[in-house]
């Protein structure tokens, strides 16, 4: 039996040939330099910041160059399948502004390079496995779990590289030994389970400095020199489902991907992919291996973000806390490209799409993720979003994630006024960070959430009742800010407090405290807290009735 006959025996009824697929999926007609990128998430139900980080890279590369960005669902790991996971992927990415041109959507595939779900592409993978078999570059391997374990133990004891490679699966050499050929054929006939392995052409176990190496240019890491592969990796599992390696190579070729953006955890398997691309006679795409997302851990050292320890790794976290997608996007760009912040400082008003993103400016040694920094960035981003938009966005967030705040959305005009306090000042207030924080920040406006959280300052605590009744008595809602403050000064002086803090500092024995202590008492009675935006402005928004009611309670 020759290779072609074995290939036909294993895959007797293929519908198409590789040439047919080349014709079905021709080179894309795109302008010179246009990049084709893809996101290939697995539907595990957990969509994380790393996915979004990679998606931004894909999206920018494609859309900056007039290319195409598509979504492919990589569901070849049947054990990890989770219901509705595909919808979760699509809706979460969409929420953060990631728009695909092509691929899987909630209402079916778009684009002519599909099917875009790997589990629907079994026939295609079989065709290319048959191709490799027919060229003598793959073989059916019947090693059982136990046999593979025995191989591993032997390799361990002999200090050899673990794995199945030349010499370790007898089936690899079926064409050199009629007895093995006979055994293989009878096992095939009996329907015994097997996998299809690559018959690697690499040389096993040579000294590192003698290994054949491939030179590859990684768009993030620059020139890489990687040793050739020699492992007979599985390309089709017993179930006929391809491994990641095989599906990646076949799909990215047929879908005409030009740039493969993926996490650096895939770097060690790059030699396998190079061998597969070469075996199939295809061009190798440009790889962009992105750095891991890191954070400063509890012990002050950098560590990888972990699913178990860091809720902020999950994209759900940002949605349920109510981060504005524009803020997350802005922040991710700051960790994506080292020159982004500088650009942003010079172009505060520009759309992020105007920034020229490059893979060369990406970190290759771990991108540091920092929630405090995100919050800082968010403050600035929120300042540029009109209050009416923030109000509408908070409302829809609350409907989905926090219905307990329903009372805050009964009067949208009022909410807008509240949100806008101090945002148009010469030095604008940047108090708004994310929805949950905002709801807490403005909670004192609503009787449903009003709560006295701070204590009166010691300097004025004893006089609190006196201060409040005098204030209520002199209160005139039509006073302007200056008149209002003049009255507070007067009231403070009458009760023995300095009208100016600096007078009190100079002669502390002459006064009980200063005007700030007096106004803090008022502030706490009205707002429940010692820190808040301008009291006069808040009173104007609250309205006279509520001010009087709170003061007299
Ligand atoms: N399905 C792979 C993953 O989730 C994608 C890797 C790639 O983009 O090639 O890690």
GROMACS .gro file of C-alpha atoms in nm, residues 26-412:
model
  387
   26UNK     CA    1  -0.951   3.284  -0.330
   27UNK     CA    2  -0.702   3.549  -0.224
   28UNK     CA    3  -0.900   3.846  -0.099
   29UNK     CA    4  -0.937   4.151  -0.315
   30UNK     CA    5  -0.813   4.419  -0.084
   31UNK     CA    6  -0.601   4.731  -0.128
   32UNK     CA    7  -0.224   4.690  -0.107
   33UNK     CA    8  -0.112   4.656   0.255
   34UNK     CA    9  -0.461   4.581   0.390
   35UNK     CA   10  -0.447   4.343   0.683
   36UNK     CA   11  -0.683   4.056   0.752
   37UNK     CA   12  -0.714   3.967   1.119
   38UNK     CA   13  -0.933   3.744   1.323
   39UNK     CA   14  -1.036   3.682   1.679
   40UNK     CA   15  -1.065   3.314   1.761
   41UNK     CA   16  -1.216   3.281   2.107
   42UNK     CA   17  -1.319   2.948   2.251
   43UNK     CA   18  -1.677   2.940   2.375
   44UNK     CA   19  -1.591   2.860   2.735
   45UNK     CA   20  -1.840   3.106   2.880
   46UNK     CA   21  -1.557   3.313   3.022
   47UNK     CA   22  -1.459   3.611   2.814
   48UNK     CA   23  -1.171   3.801   2.959
   49UNK     CA   24  -0.966   4.113   2.933
   50UNK     CA   25  -0.701   3.927   2.732
   51UNK     CA   26  -0.961   3.859   2.463
   52UNK     CA   27  -1.052   4.225   2.452
   53UNK     CA   28  -0.688   4.332   2.452
   54UNK     CA   29  -0.620   4.105   2.154
   55UNK     CA   30  -0.941   4.212   1.985
   56UNK     CA   31  -0.832   4.576   1.994
   57UNK     CA   32  -0.507   4.485   1.826
   58UNK     CA   33  -0.689   4.287   1.557
   59UNK     CA   34  -0.947   4.556   1.508
   60UNK     CA   35  -0.696   4.840   1.481
   61UNK     CA   36  -0.464   4.651   1.247
   62UNK     CA   37  -0.747   4.563   1.012
   63UNK     CA   38  -0.940   4.885   1.017
   64UNK     CA   39  -0.640   5.117   1.004
   65UNK     CA   40  -0.525   4.945   0.688
   66UNK     CA   41  -0.858   4.912   0.508
   67UNK     CA   42  -0.859   4.540   0.576
   68UNK     CA   43  -1.099   4.291   0.727
   69UNK     CA   44  -1.152   4.171   1.081
   70UNK     CA   45  -1.354   3.859   1.142
   71UNK     CA   46  -1.480   3.645   1.429
   72UNK     CA   47  -1.415   3.274   1.425
   73UNK     CA   48  -1.547   3.050   1.697
   74UNK     CA   49  -1.285   2.796   1.804
   75UNK     CA   50  -1.496   2.524   1.956
   76UNK     CA   51  -1.277   2.221   1.894
   77UNK     CA   52  -1.235   2.157   2.265
   78UNK     CA   53  -1.565   1.977   2.314
   79UNK     CA   54  -1.511   1.937   2.690
   80UNK     CA   55  -1.524   2.311   2.740
   81UNK     CA   56  -1.848   2.382   2.558
   82UNK     CA   57  -2.086   2.614   2.744
   83UNK     CA   58  -2.441   2.707   2.649
   84UNK     CA   59  -2.491   3.066   2.518
   85UNK     CA   60  -2.117   3.126   2.526
   86UNK     CA   61  -2.113   3.246   2.166
   87UNK     CA   62  -2.380   3.509   2.239
   88UNK     CA   63  -2.180   3.618   2.542
   89UNK     CA   64  -1.870   3.663   2.329
   90UNK     CA   65  -2.052   3.864   2.067
   91UNK     CA   66  -2.247   4.087   2.302
   92UNK     CA   67  -1.955   4.157   2.537
   93UNK     CA   68  -1.721   4.250   2.255
   94UNK     CA   69  -1.988   4.460   2.092
   95UNK     CA   70  -2.043   4.643   2.420
   96UNK     CA   71  -1.679   4.751   2.417
   97UNK     CA   72  -1.704   4.875   2.062
   98UNK     CA   73  -1.544   4.579   1.885
   99UNK     CA   74  -1.708   4.553   1.545
  100UNK     CA   75  -1.641   4.263   1.312
  101UNK     CA   76  -1.671   4.284   0.936
  102UNK     CA   77  -1.718   3.917   0.888
  103UNK     CA   78  -1.769   3.588   1.068
  104UNK     CA   79  -2.009   3.454   1.326
  105UNK     CA   80  -2.293   3.686   1.429
  106UNK     CA   81  -2.602   3.629   1.640
  107UNK     CA   82  -2.806   3.577   1.326
  108UNK     CA   83  -2.566   3.357   1.133
  109UNK     CA   84  -2.242   3.396   0.942
  110UNK     CA   85  -2.149   3.699   0.732
  111UNK     CA   86  -1.879   3.672   0.467
  112UNK     CA   87  -1.769   3.432   0.200
  113UNK     CA   88  -1.477   3.264   0.380
  114UNK     CA   89  -1.687   3.056   0.620
  115UNK     CA   90  -1.811   2.851   0.781
  116UNK     CA   91  -1.664   3.049   1.070
  117UNK     CA   92  -1.730   2.792   1.342
  118UNK     CA   93  -1.460   2.528   1.362
  119UNK     CA   94  -1.693   2.244   1.458
  120UNK     CA   95  -1.874   2.299   1.126
  121UNK     CA   96  -1.554   2.256   0.927
  122UNK     CA   97  -1.483   1.888   0.988
  123UNK     CA   98  -1.496   1.804   0.617
  124UNK     CA   99  -1.233   2.067   0.539
  125UNK     CA  100  -0.994   1.942   0.807
  126UNK     CA  101  -1.040   1.584   0.683
  127UNK     CA  102  -0.949   1.694   0.333
  128UNK     CA  103  -0.620   1.843   0.445
  129UNK     CA  104  -0.543   1.554   0.678
  130UNK     CA  105  -0.593   1.331   0.372
  131UNK     CA  106  -0.358   1.557   0.179
  132UNK     CA  107  -0.084   1.516   0.440
  133UNK     CA  108  -0.143   1.138   0.453
  134UNK     CA  109  -0.114   1.113   0.078
  135UNK     CA  110   0.219   1.295   0.087
  136UNK     CA  111   0.351   1.068   0.361
  137UNK     CA  112   0.350   1.359   0.607
  138UNK     CA  113   0.095   1.212   0.847
  139UNK     CA  114  -0.004   0.871   0.978
  140UNK     CA  115  -0.278   0.703   1.180
  141UNK     CA  116  -0.152   0.625   1.528
  142UNK     CA  117  -0.316   0.357   1.742
  143UNK     CA  118  -0.114   0.406   2.059
  144UNK     CA  119  -0.343   0.371   2.360
  145UNK     CA  120  -0.338   0.599   2.668
  146UNK     CA  121  -0.147   0.329   2.855
  147UNK     CA  122   0.109   0.289   2.581
  148UNK     CA  123   0.162   0.664   2.571
  149UNK     CA  124   0.210   0.669   2.949
  150UNK     CA  125   0.467   0.391   2.919
  151UNK     CA  126   0.649   0.592   2.652
  152UNK     CA  127   0.656   0.897   2.877
  153UNK     CA  128   0.792   0.700   3.173
  154UNK     CA  129   1.066   0.548   2.961
  155UNK     CA  130   1.159   0.890   2.824
  156UNK     CA  131   1.168   1.034   3.174
  157UNK     CA  132   1.396   0.761   3.299
  158UNK     CA  133   1.627   0.805   3.001
  159UNK     CA  134   1.613   1.184   3.030
  160UNK     CA  135   1.483   1.222   2.678
  161UNK     CA  136   1.246   1.488   2.546
  162UNK     CA  137   0.894   1.366   2.617
  163UNK     CA  138   0.642   1.320   2.336
  164UNK     CA  139   0.565   1.101   2.041
  165UNK     CA  140   0.827   1.149   1.772
  166UNK     CA  141   1.051   0.939   1.551
  167UNK     CA  142   1.110   0.603   1.716
  168UNK     CA  143   0.825   0.625   1.968
  169UNK     CA  144   0.522   0.530   1.762
  170UNK     CA  145   0.578   0.222   1.554
  171UNK     CA  146   0.288   0.323   1.328
  172UNK     CA  147   0.494   0.611   1.195
  173UNK     CA  148   0.707   0.363   1.004
  174UNK     CA  149   0.431   0.139   0.872
  175UNK     CA  150   0.566   0.173   0.519
  176UNK     CA  151   0.904   0.032   0.619
  177UNK     CA  152   0.779  -0.281   0.790
  178UNK     CA  153   0.514  -0.511   0.636
  179UNK     CA  154   0.421  -0.650   0.978
  180UNK     CA  155   0.332  -0.304   1.107
  181UNK     CA  156   0.149  -0.226   0.786
  182UNK     CA  157  -0.057  -0.540   0.831
  183UNK     CA  158  -0.131  -0.456   1.195
  184UNK     CA  159  -0.232  -0.102   1.101
  185UNK     CA  160  -0.464  -0.220   0.826
  186UNK     CA  161  -0.632  -0.478   1.042
  187UNK     CA  162  -0.685  -0.221   1.320
  188UNK     CA  163  -0.834   0.019   1.068
  189UNK     CA  164  -1.061  -0.254   0.941
  190UNK     CA  165  -1.168  -0.349   1.293
  191UNK     CA  166  -1.260   0.014   1.359
  192UNK     CA  167  -1.013   0.060   1.643
  193UNK     CA  168  -0.974   0.421   1.760
  194UNK     CA  169  -0.678   0.618   1.634
  195UNK     CA  170  -0.555   0.972   1.595
  196UNK     CA  171  -0.388   1.122   1.290
  197UNK     CA  172  -0.041   1.247   1.368
  198UNK     CA  173   0.189   1.471   1.175
  199UNK     CA  174   0.496   1.277   1.056
  200UNK     CA  175   0.741   1.549   1.152
  201UNK     CA  176   1.046   1.586   0.932
  202UNK     CA  177   1.244   1.752   1.211
  203UNK     CA  178   1.541   1.583   1.374
  204UNK     CA  179   1.479   1.483   1.736
  205UNK     CA  180   1.704   1.535   2.033
  206UNK     CA  181   1.991   1.723   1.874
  207UNK     CA  182   2.200   1.964   2.078
  208UNK     CA  183   2.035   2.304   2.100
  209UNK     CA  184   2.316   2.472   1.909
  210UNK     CA  185   2.293   2.215   1.633
  211UNK     CA  186   1.917   2.224   1.584
  212UNK     CA  187   1.780   2.356   1.259
  213UNK     CA  188   1.620   2.691   1.331
  214UNK     CA  189   1.358   2.902   1.161
  215UNK     CA  190   1.386   3.276   1.144
  216UNK     CA  191   1.051   3.445   1.185
  217UNK     CA  192   0.966   3.810   1.220
  218UNK     CA  193   0.709   3.861   1.490
  219UNK     CA  194   0.537   4.197   1.459
  220UNK     CA  195   0.552   4.253   1.835
  221UNK     CA  196   0.880   4.083   1.920
  222UNK     CA  197   1.091   4.141   1.611
  223UNK     CA  198   1.326   3.873   1.473
  224UNK     CA  199   1.279   3.536   1.637
  225UNK     CA  200   1.486   3.229   1.584
  226UNK     CA  201   1.294   2.916   1.682
  227UNK     CA  202   1.418   2.556   1.669
  228UNK     CA  203   1.241   2.331   1.423
  229UNK     CA  204   0.964   2.103   1.542
  230UNK     CA  205   1.022   1.730   1.565
  231UNK     CA  206   0.712   1.620   1.753
  232UNK     CA  207   0.453   1.409   1.575
  233UNK     CA  208   0.173   1.619   1.716
  234UNK     CA  209  -0.187   1.506   1.680
  235UNK     CA  210  -0.366   1.686   1.399
  236UNK     CA  211  -0.698   1.503   1.416
  237UNK     CA  212  -0.820   1.357   1.744
  238UNK     CA  213  -0.997   1.021   1.773
  239UNK     CA  214  -1.325   1.202   1.728
  240UNK     CA  215  -1.207   1.345   1.397
  241UNK     CA  216  -1.194   1.691   1.554
  242UNK     CA  217  -0.876   1.885   1.475
  243UNK     CA  218  -0.635   2.011   1.737
  244UNK     CA  219  -0.577   2.384   1.773
  245UNK     CA  220  -0.256   2.353   1.570
  246UNK     CA  221  -0.417   2.202   1.267
  247UNK     CA  222  -0.733   2.411   1.275
  248UNK     CA  223  -0.529   2.730   1.311
  249UNK     CA  224  -0.315   2.654   1.006
  250UNK     CA  225  -0.597   2.534   0.782
  251UNK     CA  226  -0.839   2.810   0.881
  252UNK     CA  227  -0.599   3.099   0.871
  253UNK     CA  228  -0.483   2.990   0.530
  254UNK     CA  229  -0.829   2.940   0.382
  255UNK     CA  230  -0.969   3.252   0.545
  256UNK     CA  231  -0.669   3.443   0.411
  257UNK     CA  232  -0.564   3.583   0.746
  258UNK     CA  233  -0.256   3.801   0.702
  259UNK     CA  234  -0.185   3.876   1.072
  260UNK     CA  235  -0.234   3.627   1.353
  261UNK     CA  236  -0.266   3.813   1.683
  262UNK     CA  237  -0.258   3.573   1.977
  263UNK     CA  238  -0.125   3.541   2.330
  264UNK     CA  239   0.240   3.463   2.392
  265UNK     CA  240   0.138   3.129   2.542
  266UNK     CA  241   0.128   3.009   2.181
  267UNK     CA  242   0.492   3.098   2.109
  268UNK     CA  243   0.627   2.755   2.207
  269UNK     CA  244   0.405   2.589   1.947
  270UNK     CA  245   0.509   2.823   1.668
  271UNK     CA  246   0.757   2.565   1.525
  272UNK     CA  247   0.470   2.320   1.481
  273UNK     CA  248   0.270   2.578   1.290
  274UNK     CA  249   0.565   2.664   1.070
  275UNK     CA  250   0.610   2.299   0.980
  276UNK     CA  251   0.241   2.258   0.901
  277UNK     CA  252   0.231   2.569   0.681
  278UNK     CA  253   0.541   2.445   0.498
  279UNK     CA  254   0.407   2.092   0.457
  280UNK     CA  255   0.089   2.224   0.304
  281UNK     CA  256   0.283   2.460   0.079
  282UNK     CA  257   0.129   2.776   0.220
  283UNK     CA  258   0.262   3.120   0.310
  284UNK     CA  259   0.310   3.181   0.681
  285UNK     CA  260   0.106   3.475   0.815
  286UNK     CA  261   0.266   3.752   1.017
  287UNK     CA  262   0.250   3.654   1.383
  288UNK     CA  263   0.187   3.907   1.657
  289UNK     CA  264   0.239   3.732   1.990
  290UNK     CA  265   0.103   3.967   2.253
  291UNK     CA  266   0.231   3.990   2.608
  292UNK     CA  267   0.043   3.853   2.904
  293UNK     CA  268  -0.165   4.091   3.110
  294UNK     CA  269   0.005   4.139   3.444
  295UNK     CA  270  -0.077   4.317   3.765
  296UNK     CA  271   0.115   4.412   4.075
  297UNK     CA  272   0.021   4.138   4.319
  298UNK     CA  273  -0.035   4.154   4.694
  299UNK     CA  274   0.337   4.105   4.755
  300UNK     CA  275   0.433   4.397   4.532
  301UNK     CA  276   0.561   4.173   4.252
  302UNK     CA  277   0.428   4.153   3.897
  303UNK     CA  278   0.217   3.848   3.831
  304UNK     CA  279  -0.022   3.721   3.565
  305UNK     CA  280  -0.387   3.815   3.606
  306UNK     CA  281  -0.562   3.508   3.737
  307UNK     CA  282  -0.917   3.396   3.677
  308UNK     CA  283  -0.945   3.273   4.034
  309UNK     CA  284  -0.795   3.571   4.216
  310UNK     CA  285  -0.879   3.870   3.998
  311UNK     CA  286  -1.243   3.947   3.922
  312UNK     CA  287  -1.120   4.228   3.697
  313UNK     CA  288  -0.993   3.971   3.448
  314UNK     CA  289  -1.350   3.896   3.342
  315UNK     CA  290  -1.517   4.138   3.104
  316UNK     CA  291  -1.838   4.091   3.300
  317UNK     CA  292  -1.673   4.278   3.583
  318UNK     CA  293  -1.656   4.601   3.383
  319UNK     CA  294  -2.013   4.573   3.269
  320UNK     CA  295  -2.156   4.495   3.608
  321UNK     CA  296  -1.953   4.768   3.780
  322UNK     CA  297  -2.068   4.997   3.502
  323UNK     CA  298  -1.748   5.116   3.342
  324UNK     CA  299  -1.825   5.317   3.034
  325UNK     CA  300  -1.700   5.122   2.733
  326UNK     CA  301  -1.520   5.433   2.607
  327UNK     CA  302  -1.319   5.441   2.930
  328UNK     CA  303  -1.215   5.078   2.907
  329UNK     CA  304  -1.123   5.130   2.545
  330UNK     CA  305  -0.920   5.439   2.622
  331UNK     CA  306  -0.741   5.265   2.905
  332UNK     CA  307  -0.661   4.955   2.704
  333UNK     CA  308  -0.502   5.172   2.439
  334UNK     CA  309  -0.272   5.321   2.701
  335UNK     CA  310  -0.140   4.976   2.786
  336UNK     CA  311  -0.147   4.862   2.426
  337UNK     CA  312   0.084   5.124   2.281
  338UNK     CA  313   0.358   5.296   2.479
  339UNK     CA  314   0.316   5.625   2.292
  340UNK     CA  315  -0.061   5.647   2.332
  341UNK     CA  316  -0.069   5.869   2.640
  342UNK     CA  317   0.164   6.117   2.483
  343UNK     CA  318  -0.054   6.128   2.174
  344UNK     CA  319  -0.366   6.168   2.384
  345UNK     CA  320  -0.214   6.459   2.577
  346UNK     CA  321  -0.141   6.632   2.246
  347UNK     CA  322  -0.481   6.544   2.097
  348UNK     CA  323  -0.729   6.556   2.384
  349UNK     CA  324  -1.034   6.584   2.163
  350UNK     CA  325  -0.942   6.344   1.885
  351UNK     CA  326  -1.124   6.017   1.825
  352UNK     CA  327  -0.917   5.714   1.926
  353UNK     CA  328  -0.945   5.598   1.569
  354UNK     CA  329  -0.708   5.874   1.467
  355UNK     CA  330  -0.425   5.731   1.674
  356UNK     CA  331  -0.186   5.529   1.465
  357UNK     CA  332  -0.157   5.201   1.645
  358UNK     CA  333   0.151   4.989   1.573
  359UNK     CA  334   0.254   4.644   1.689
  360UNK     CA  335   0.613   4.766   1.733
  361UNK     CA  336   0.504   4.994   2.017
  362UNK     CA  337   0.348   4.705   2.206
  363UNK     CA  338   0.517   4.565   2.513
  364UNK     CA  339   0.659   4.219   2.463
  365UNK     CA  340   0.737   4.161   2.828
  366UNK     CA  341   0.400   4.182   3.000
  367UNK     CA  342   0.141   4.455   2.986
  368UNK     CA  343   0.073   4.598   3.328
  369UNK     CA  344  -0.293   4.628   3.414
  370UNK     CA  345  -0.387   4.862   3.695
  371UNK     CA  346  -0.742   4.931   3.813
  372UNK     CA  347  -0.644   5.262   3.975
  373UNK     CA  348  -0.506   5.379   3.644
  374UNK     CA  349  -0.822   5.267   3.469
  375UNK     CA  350  -1.023   5.472   3.718
  376UNK     CA  351  -0.806   5.776   3.651
  377UNK     CA  352  -0.846   5.739   3.277
  378UNK     CA  353  -1.218   5.688   3.322
  379UNK     CA  354  -1.254   6.018   3.511
  380UNK     CA  355  -1.112   6.202   3.214
  381UNK     CA  356  -1.322   6.013   2.962
  382UNK     CA  357  -1.643   6.070   3.158
  383UNK     CA  358  -1.573   6.443   3.164
  384UNK     CA  359  -1.598   6.447   2.786
  385UNK     CA  360  -1.933   6.270   2.773
  386UNK     CA  361  -2.236   6.502   2.798
  387UNK     CA  362  -2.442   6.459   3.116
  388UNK     CA  363  -2.753   6.362   2.920
  389UNK     CA  364  -2.564   6.071   2.766
  390UNK     CA  365  -2.425   5.962   3.098
  391UNK     CA  366  -2.774   5.973   3.248
  392UNK     CA  367  -2.919   5.755   2.971
  393UNK     CA  368  -2.629   5.516   2.992
  394UNK     CA  369  -2.664   5.486   3.373
  395UNK     CA  370  -3.030   5.411   3.331
  396UNK     CA  371  -2.974   5.125   3.091
  397UNK     CA  372  -2.692   4.995   3.308
  398UNK     CA  373  -2.919   5.002   3.613
  399UNK     CA  374  -3.196   4.821   3.429
  400UNK     CA  375  -2.957   4.537   3.348
  401UNK     CA  376  -2.730   4.522   3.651
  402UNK     CA  377  -2.869   4.724   3.940
  403UNK     CA  378  -3.248   4.767   3.938
  404UNK     CA  379  -3.230   4.879   4.303
  405UNK     CA  380  -3.139   5.229   4.180
  406UNK     CA  381  -3.465   5.267   3.992
  407UNK     CA  382  -3.565   5.573   4.198
  408UNK     CA  383  -3.275   5.774   4.057
  409UNK     CA  384  -3.419   5.761   3.706
  410UNK     CA  385  -3.768   5.892   3.773
  411UNK     CA  386  -3.666   6.247   3.690
  412UNK     CA  387  -3.403   6.236   3.417
   0.00000   0.00000   0.00000
